[in-house]
Amino acid sequence: MNIISRRGWEIPERDVTPESLFFNRRSFLAGSASALALAPVVASAQRVTDTPPDPSADLYPAKRNETFVLDRPITDEKINGAYNNFYEFGSQKTIASSAQALKVRPWTVKIDGLVEKPIEIGIDELMRKMTLEERAYRHRCVEAWSMAIAWTGFPVRKLVDFAKPLGSAKYLRMETFMDPKVAFGQKQAWYPWPYIEGLSMAEATNDLAFLATGAYGHPMAKQHGAPLRLAVPWKYGFKSIKSIVRFSFVEQRPKGMWESLQASEYGFWANVNPEVPHPRWSQASEEIIGTGERKPTLKFNGYGDFVADIYKGMDSERLWA
Ligand code: MTE
């Protein structure tokens, strides 16, 4: 297996460096035009496959938590909803229509590992046990683009409280569904499916760590990782695993899918730092998708006040992707 030729984000180096090629405004506009053209297709696909209707639709929109403020407007949903990374449905950004094949009900979430008692619970019952809230977060991909999204969901800490982990649990391991019949990307055997990601317990119980069930005031669109995905805005986007079916409390640090494929490029901690370049391109700035604007990237994606303490005294660790 030649990982180098099929690795990571599979963006050819020429698309990333020099940045002027990838971030050329005209090429983005061309991309967003096709994104907009796709939107009606996505909407009609959703109508066809969304049976039965979402039993938790009445929980939206949830009340906005005003603690989390943005320095930029929320990205247009049509743009955000047509520019996705979801390798289960392909390695292009335009996976939205393929992702409509995913059946998101019934959806059972397993909670196991180092817990008082393993739990299996349906997503709708889980949501009703948690109070949903809306949070506007920035999302910074390791590919050097960013978006701002209004997620709806609940803090990971609430799930941790519900799970009752044992004192020996050090990490939370998360797993995406596995169904190659629906997600043709999972037939590509060179990826170590299913998609896995992990957080330390300090990260998982931080105020910012969020499990999103919806976005833009309604249940999550499938391309964003319905019915349950992680949103950890101080970290690179690949940590924010989609369509989660299993949470395991473990002692050993879990290896995420990208870390398994290419550890030199995608580490466990994966915190955003503009001063530490990705091995193949700079992380100093980012393209705000939908505007063509470039902004300097902020350390911890601007969320240092919430999370910097977690990493104190960890100088020997590789904290940046
Ligand atoms: N989760 C799964 N299961 N599969 C993926 O390919 N891609 C990650 C993350 N979670 C990915 C995933 C990456 S690289 C990013 S940037 C974000 O999802 C993209 O989220 P979005 O499409 O909602 O913007």
mmCIF file with all atom_site columns, N, CA and C in Angstrom, residues 158-201:
data_model
loop_
_atom_site.group_PDB
_atom_site.id
_atom_site.type_symbol
_atom_site.label_atom_id
_atom_site.label_alt_id
_atom_site.label_comp_id
_atom_site.label_asym_id
_atom_site.label_entity_id
_atom_site.label_seq_id
_atom_site.pdbx_PDB_ins_code
_atom_site.Cartn_x
_atom_site.Cartn_y
_atom_site.Cartn_z
_atom_site.occupancy
_atom_site.B_iso_or_equiv
_atom_site.pdbx_formal_charge
_atom_site.auth_seq_id
_atom_site.auth_comp_id
_atom_site.auth_asym_id
_atom_site.auth_atom_id
_atom_site.pdbx_PDB_model_num
ATOM 1   N N  . LYS A 1 158 ? -21.927 16.322 29.181 1.00 0.00 ? 158 LYS A N  1
ATOM 2   C CA . LYS A 1 158 ? -23.220 15.746 29.602 1.00 0.00 ? 158 LYS A CA 1
ATOM 3   C C  . LYS A 1 158 ? -23.273 14.256 29.269 1.00 0.00 ? 158 LYS A C  1
ATOM 4   N N  . LEU A 1 159 ? -22.691 13.900 28.123 1.00 0.00 ? 159 LEU A N  1
ATOM 5   C CA . LEU A 1 159 ? -22.663 12.479 27.766 1.00 0.00 ? 159 LEU A CA 1
ATOM 6   C C  . LEU A 1 159 ? -21.755 11.721 28.731 1.00 0.00 ? 159 LEU A C  1
ATOM 7   N N  . VAL A 1 160 ? -20.638 12.365 29.114 1.00 0.00 ? 160 VAL A N  1
ATOM 8   C CA . VAL A 1 160 ? -19.710 11.725 30.049 1.00 0.00 ? 160 VAL A CA 1
ATOM 9   C C  . VAL A 1 160 ? -20.425 11.495 31.386 1.00 0.00 ? 160 VAL A C  1
ATOM 10  N N  . ASP A 1 161 ? -21.159 12.492 31.853 1.00 0.00 ? 161 ASP A N  1
ATOM 11  C CA . ASP A 1 161 ? -21.894 12.334 33.122 1.00 0.00 ? 161 ASP A CA 1
ATOM 12  C C  . ASP A 1 161 ? -22.899 11.192 33.023 1.00 0.00 ? 161 ASP A C  1
ATOM 13  N N  . PHE A 1 162 ? -23.579 11.122 31.884 1.00 0.00 ? 162 PHE A N  1
ATOM 14  C CA . PHE A 1 162 ? -24.589 10.084 31.660 1.00 0.00 ? 162 PHE A CA 1
ATOM 15  C C  . PHE A 1 162 ? -23.933 8.693  31.630 1.00 0.00 ? 162 PHE A C  1
ATOM 16  N N  . ALA A 1 163 ? -22.712 8.627  31.062 1.00 0.00 ? 163 ALA A N  1
ATOM 17  C CA . ALA A 1 163 ? -22.040 7.334  30.877 1.00 0.00 ? 163 ALA A CA 1
ATOM 18  C C  . ALA A 1 163 ? -21.451 6.788  32.169 1.00 0.00 ? 163 ALA A C  1
ATOM 19  N N  . LYS A 1 164 ? -21.164 7.658  33.121 1.00 0.00 ? 164 LYS A N  1
ATOM 20  C CA . LYS A 1 164 ? -20.530 7.261  34.389 1.00 0.00 ? 164 LYS A CA 1
ATOM 21  C C  . LYS A 1 164 ? -19.245 6.444  34.173 1.00 0.00 ? 164 LYS A C  1
ATOM 22  N N  . PRO A 1 165 ? -18.206 7.092  33.614 1.00 0.00 ? 165 PRO A N  1
ATOM 23  C CA . PRO A 1 165 ? -16.954 6.361  33.407 1.00 0.00 ? 165 PRO A CA 1
ATOM 24  C C  . PRO A 1 165 ? -16.239 6.053  34.724 1.00 0.00 ? 165 PRO A C  1
ATOM 25  N N  . LEU A 1 166 ? -15.441 5.002  34.708 1.00 0.00 ? 166 LEU A N  1
ATOM 26  C CA . LEU A 1 166 ? -14.640 4.651  35.885 1.00 0.00 ? 166 LEU A CA 1
ATOM 27  C C  . LEU A 1 166 ? -13.443 5.599  35.964 1.00 0.00 ? 166 LEU A C  1
ATOM 28  N N  . GLY A 1 167 ? -12.828 5.667  37.123 1.00 0.00 ? 167 GLY A N  1
ATOM 29  C CA . GLY A 1 167 ? -11.669 6.540  37.327 1.00 0.00 ? 167 GLY A CA 1
ATOM 30  C C  . GLY A 1 167 ? -10.505 6.181  36.420 1.00 0.00 ? 167 GLY A C  1
ATOM 31  N N  . SER A 1 168 ? -10.457 4.944  35.965 1.00 0.00 ? 168 SER A N  1
ATOM 32  C CA . SER A 1 168 ? -9.335  4.504  35.118 1.00 0.00 ? 168 SER A CA 1
ATOM 33  C C  . SER A 1 168 ? -9.473  4.972  33.656 1.00 0.00 ? 168 SER A C  1
ATOM 34  N N  . ALA A 1 169 ? -10.628 5.547  33.292 1.00 0.00 ? 169 ALA A N  1
ATOM 35  C CA . ALA A 1 169 ? -10.815 5.998  31.894 1.00 0.00 ? 169 ALA A CA 1
ATOM 36  C C  . ALA A 1 169 ? -9.979  7.251  31.650 1.00 0.00 ? 169 ALA A C  1
ATOM 37  N N  . LYS A 1 170 ? -9.141  7.204  30.634 1.00 0.00 ? 170 LYS A N  1
ATOM 38  C CA . LYS A 1 170 ? -8.281  8.365  30.336 1.00 0.00 ? 170 LYS A CA 1
ATOM 39  C C  . LYS A 1 170 ? -8.639  9.046  29.020 1.00 0.00 ? 170 LYS A C  1
ATOM 40  N N  . TYR A 1 171 ? -9.266  8.302  28.140 1.00 0.00 ? 171 TYR A N  1
ATOM 41  C CA . TYR A 1 171 ? -9.601  8.842  26.812 1.00 0.00 ? 171 TYR A CA 1
ATOM 42  C C  . TYR A 1 171 ? -11.017 8.423  26.429 1.00 0.00 ? 171 TYR A C  1
ATOM 43  N N  . LEU A 1 172 ? -11.611 9.245  25.568 1.00 0.00 ? 172 LEU A N  1
ATOM 44  C CA . LEU A 1 172 ? -12.908 8.907  24.980 1.00 0.00 ? 172 LEU A CA 1
ATOM 45  C C  . LEU A 1 172 ? -12.666 8.594  23.499 1.00 0.00 ? 172 LEU A C  1
ATOM 46  N N  . ARG A 1 173 ? -12.972 7.370  23.122 1.00 0.00 ? 173 ARG A N  1
ATOM 47  C CA . ARG A 1 173 ? -12.791 6.938  21.737 1.00 0.00 ? 173 ARG A CA 1
ATOM 48  C C  . ARG A 1 173 ? -14.155 6.986  21.057 1.00 0.00 ? 173 ARG A C  1
ATOM 49  N N  . MET A 1 174 ? -14.201 7.538  19.846 1.00 0.00 ? 174 MET A N  1
ATOM 50  C CA . MET A 1 174 ? -15.475 7.645  19.124 1.00 0.00 ? 174 MET A CA 1
ATOM 51  C C  . MET A 1 174 ? -15.370 6.954  17.764 1.00 0.00 ? 174 MET A C  1
ATOM 52  N N  . GLU A 1 175 ? -16.473 6.394  17.330 1.00 0.00 ? 175 GLU A N  1
ATOM 53  C CA . GLU A 1 175 ? -16.458 5.592  16.100 1.00 0.00 ? 175 GLU A CA 1
ATOM 54  C C  . GLU A 1 175 ? -17.651 5.971  15.221 1.00 0.00 ? 175 GLU A C  1
ATOM 55  N N  . THR A 1 176 ? -17.398 6.090  13.937 1.00 0.00 ? 176 THR A N  1
ATOM 56  C CA . THR A 1 176 ? -18.450 6.366  12.941 1.00 0.00 ? 176 THR A CA 1
ATOM 57  C C  . THR A 1 176 ? -19.099 5.039  12.505 1.00 0.00 ? 176 THR A C  1
ATOM 58  N N  . PHE A 1 177 ? -20.314 5.111  11.981 1.00 0.00 ? 177 PHE A N  1
ATOM 59  C CA . PHE A 1 177 ? -20.999 3.910  11.448 1.00 0.00 ? 177 PHE A CA 1
ATOM 60  C C  . PHE A 1 177 ? -20.123 3.213  10.398 1.00 0.00 ? 177 PHE A C  1
ATOM 61  N N  . MET A 1 178 ? -20.387 1.945  10.185 1.00 0.00 ? 178 MET A N  1
ATOM 62  C CA . MET A 1 178 ? -19.683 1.185  9.141  1.00 0.00 ? 178 MET A CA 1
ATOM 63  C C  . MET A 1 178 ? -20.742 0.498  8.290  1.00 0.00 ? 178 MET A C  1
ATOM 64  N N  . ASP A 1 179 ? -20.867 0.911  7.040  1.00 0.00 ? 179 ASP A N  1
ATOM 65  C CA . ASP A 1 179 ? -21.858 0.305  6.149  1.00 0.00 ? 179 ASP A CA 1
ATOM 66  C C  . ASP A 1 179 ? -21.456 0.570  4.695  1.00 0.00 ? 179 ASP A C  1
ATOM 67  N N  . PRO A 1 180 ? -20.502 -0.241 4.192  1.00 0.00 ? 180 PRO A N  1
ATOM 68  C CA . PRO A 1 180 ? -19.991 0.009  2.829  1.00 0.00 ? 180 PRO A CA 1
ATOM 69  C C  . PRO A 1 180 ? -21.068 -0.068 1.756  1.00 0.00 ? 180 PRO A C  1
ATOM 70  N N  . LYS A 1 181 ? -22.207 -0.712 2.046  1.00 0.00 ? 181 LYS A N  1
ATOM 71  C CA . LYS A 1 181 ? -23.278 -0.784 1.028  1.00 0.00 ? 181 LYS A CA 1
ATOM 72  C C  . LYS A 1 181 ? -23.859 0.616  0.787  1.00 0.00 ? 181 LYS A C  1
ATOM 73  N N  . VAL A 1 182 ? -23.873 1.419  1.839  1.00 0.00 ? 182 VAL A N  1
ATOM 74  C CA . VAL A 1 182 ? -24.431 2.772  1.756  1.00 0.00 ? 182 VAL A CA 1
ATOM 75  C C  . VAL A 1 182 ? -23.315 3.791  1.499  1.00 0.00 ? 182 VAL A C  1
ATOM 76  N N  . ALA A 1 183 ? -22.212 3.602  2.178  1.00 0.00 ? 183 ALA A N  1
ATOM 77  C CA . ALA A 1 183 ? -21.098 4.550  2.096  1.00 0.00 ? 183 ALA A CA 1
ATOM 78  C C  . ALA A 1 183 ? -19.994 3.917  1.248  1.00 0.00 ? 183 ALA A C  1
ATOM 79  N N  . PHE A 1 184 ? -20.050 4.184  -0.057 1.00 0.00 ? 184 PHE A N  1
ATOM 80  C CA . PHE A 1 184 ? -19.148 3.457  -0.965 1.00 0.00 ? 184 PHE A CA 1
ATOM 81  C C  . PHE A 1 184 ? -17.678 3.755  -0.686 1.00 0.00 ? 184 PHE A C  1
ATOM 82  N N  . GLY A 1 185 ? -17.396 4.882  -0.042 1.00 0.00 ? 185 GLY A N  1
ATOM 83  C CA . GLY A 1 185 ? -16.004 5.189  0.300  1.00 0.00 ? 185 GLY A CA 1
ATOM 84  C C  . GLY A 1 185 ? -15.411 4.122  1.214  1.00 0.00 ? 185 GLY A C  1
ATOM 85  N N  . GLN A 1 186 ? -16.278 3.471  1.989  1.00 0.00 ? 186 GLN A N  1
ATOM 86  C CA . GLN A 1 186 ? -15.785 2.447  2.912  1.00 0.00 ? 186 GLN A CA 1
ATOM 87  C C  . GLN A 1 186 ? -15.384 1.157  2.185  1.00 0.00 ? 186 GLN A C  1
ATOM 88  N N  . LYS A 1 187 ? -15.624 1.131  0.867  1.00 0.00 ? 187 LYS A N  1
ATOM 89  C CA . LYS A 1 187 ? -15.121 -0.011 0.087  1.00 0.00 ? 187 LYS A CA 1
ATOM 90  C C  . LYS A 1 187 ? -13.651 0.189  -0.251 1.00 0.00 ? 187 LYS A C  1
ATOM 91  N N  . GLN A 1 188 ? -13.146 1.390  -0.029 1.00 0.00 ? 188 GLN A N  1
ATOM 92  C CA . GLN A 1 188 ? -11.740 1.685  -0.337 1.00 0.00 ? 188 GLN A CA 1
ATOM 93  C C  . GLN A 1 188 ? -10.892 1.177  0.822  1.00 0.00 ? 188 GLN A C  1
ATOM 94  N N  . ALA A 1 189 ? -10.324 -0.005 0.593  1.00 0.00 ? 189 ALA A N  1
ATOM 95  C CA . ALA A 1 189 ? -9.720  -0.749 1.694  1.00 0.00 ? 189 ALA A CA 1
ATOM 96  C C  . ALA A 1 189 ? -8.434  -0.116 2.218  1.00 0.00 ? 189 ALA A C  1
ATOM 97  N N  . TRP A 1 190 ? -7.868  0.844  1.482  1.00 0.00 ? 190 TRP A N  1
ATOM 98  C CA . TRP A 1 190 ? -6.635  1.454  1.981  1.00 0.00 ? 190 TRP A CA 1
ATOM 99  C C  . TRP A 1 190 ? -6.892  2.421  3.132  1.00 0.00 ? 190 TRP A C  1
ATOM 100 N N  . TYR A 1 191 ? -8.163  2.798  3.357  1.00 0.00 ? 191 TYR A N  1
ATOM 101 C CA . TYR A 1 191 ? -8.474  3.587  4.557  1.00 0.00 ? 191 TYR A CA 1
ATOM 102 C C  . TYR A 1 191 ? -8.819  2.617  5.692  1.00 0.00 ? 191 TYR A C  1
ATOM 103 N N  . PRO A 1 192 ? -8.316  2.884  6.877  1.00 0.00 ? 192 PRO A N  1
ATOM 104 C CA . PRO A 1 192 ? -8.615  1.971  7.995  1.00 0.00 ? 192 PRO A CA 1
ATOM 105 C C  . PRO A 1 192 ? -9.974  2.257  8.615  1.00 0.00 ? 192 PRO A C  1
ATOM 106 N N  . TRP A 1 193 ? -11.047 1.902  7.905  1.00 0.00 ? 193 TRP A N  1
ATOM 107 C CA . TRP A 1 193 ? -12.406 2.104  8.418  1.00 0.00 ? 193 TRP A CA 1
ATOM 108 C C  . TRP A 1 193 ? -12.678 1.211  9.607  1.00 0.00 ? 193 TRP A C  1
ATOM 109 N N  . PRO A 1 194 ? -13.596 1.545  10.487 1.00 0.00 ? 194 PRO A N  1
ATOM 110 C CA . PRO A 1 194 ? -14.385 2.765  10.482 1.00 0.00 ? 194 PRO A CA 1
ATOM 111 C C  . PRO A 1 194 ? -13.560 3.966  10.965 1.00 0.00 ? 194 PRO A C  1
ATOM 112 N N  . TYR A 1 195 ? -14.082 5.154  10.664 1.00 0.00 ? 195 TYR A N  1
ATOM 113 C CA . TYR A 1 195 ? -13.449 6.393  11.108 1.00 0.00 ? 195 TYR A CA 1
ATOM 114 C C  . TYR A 1 195 ? -13.465 6.419  12.640 1.00 0.00 ? 195 TYR A C  1
ATOM 115 N N  . ILE A 1 196 ? -12.298 6.633  13.212 1.00 0.00 ? 196 ILE A N  1
ATOM 116 C CA . ILE A 1 196 ? -12.141 6.672  14.673 1.00 0.00 ? 196 ILE A CA 1
ATOM 117 C C  . ILE A 1 196 ? -11.550 8.021  15.045 1.00 0.00 ? 196 ILE A C  1
ATOM 118 N N  . GLU A 1 197 ? -11.954 8.562  16.148 1.00 0.00 ? 197 GLU A N  1
ATOM 119 C CA . GLU A 1 197 ? -11.257 9.726  16.725 1.00 0.00 ? 197 GLU A CA 1
ATOM 120 C C  . GLU A 1 197 ? -11.298 9.626  18.235 1.00 0.00 ? 197 GLU A C  1
ATOM 121 N N  . GLY A 1 198 ? -10.469 10.423 18.882 1.00 0.00 ? 198 GLY A N  1
ATOM 122 C CA . GLY A 1 198 ? -10.431 10.373 20.341 1.00 0.00 ? 198 GLY A CA 1
ATOM 123 C C  . GLY A 1 198 ? -10.127 11.721 20.958 1.00 0.00 ? 198 GLY A C  1
ATOM 124 N N  . LEU A 1 199 ? -10.544 11.855 22.203 1.00 0.00 ? 199 LEU A N  1
ATOM 125 C CA . LEU A 1 199 ? -10.222 13.038 23.017 1.00 0.00 ? 199 LEU A CA 1
ATOM 126 C C  . LEU A 1 199 ? -9.687  12.526 24.351 1.00 0.00 ? 199 LEU A C  1
ATOM 127 N N  . SER A 1 200 ? -8.826  13.315 24.982 1.00 0.00 ? 200 SER A N  1
ATOM 128 C CA . SER A 1 200 ? -8.478  12.995 26.369 1.00 0.00 ? 200 SER A CA 1
ATOM 129 C C  . SER A 1 200 ? -9.695  13.348 27.222 1.00 0.00 ? 200 SER A C  1
ATOM 130 N N  . MET A 1 201 ? -9.742  12.840 28.436 1.00 0.00 ? 201 MET A N  1
ATOM 131 C CA . MET A 1 201 ? -10.894 13.158 29.290 1.00 0.00 ? 201 MET A CA 1
ATOM 132 C C  . MET A 1 201 ? -10.926 14.651 29.604 1.00 0.00 ? 201 MET A C  1
#
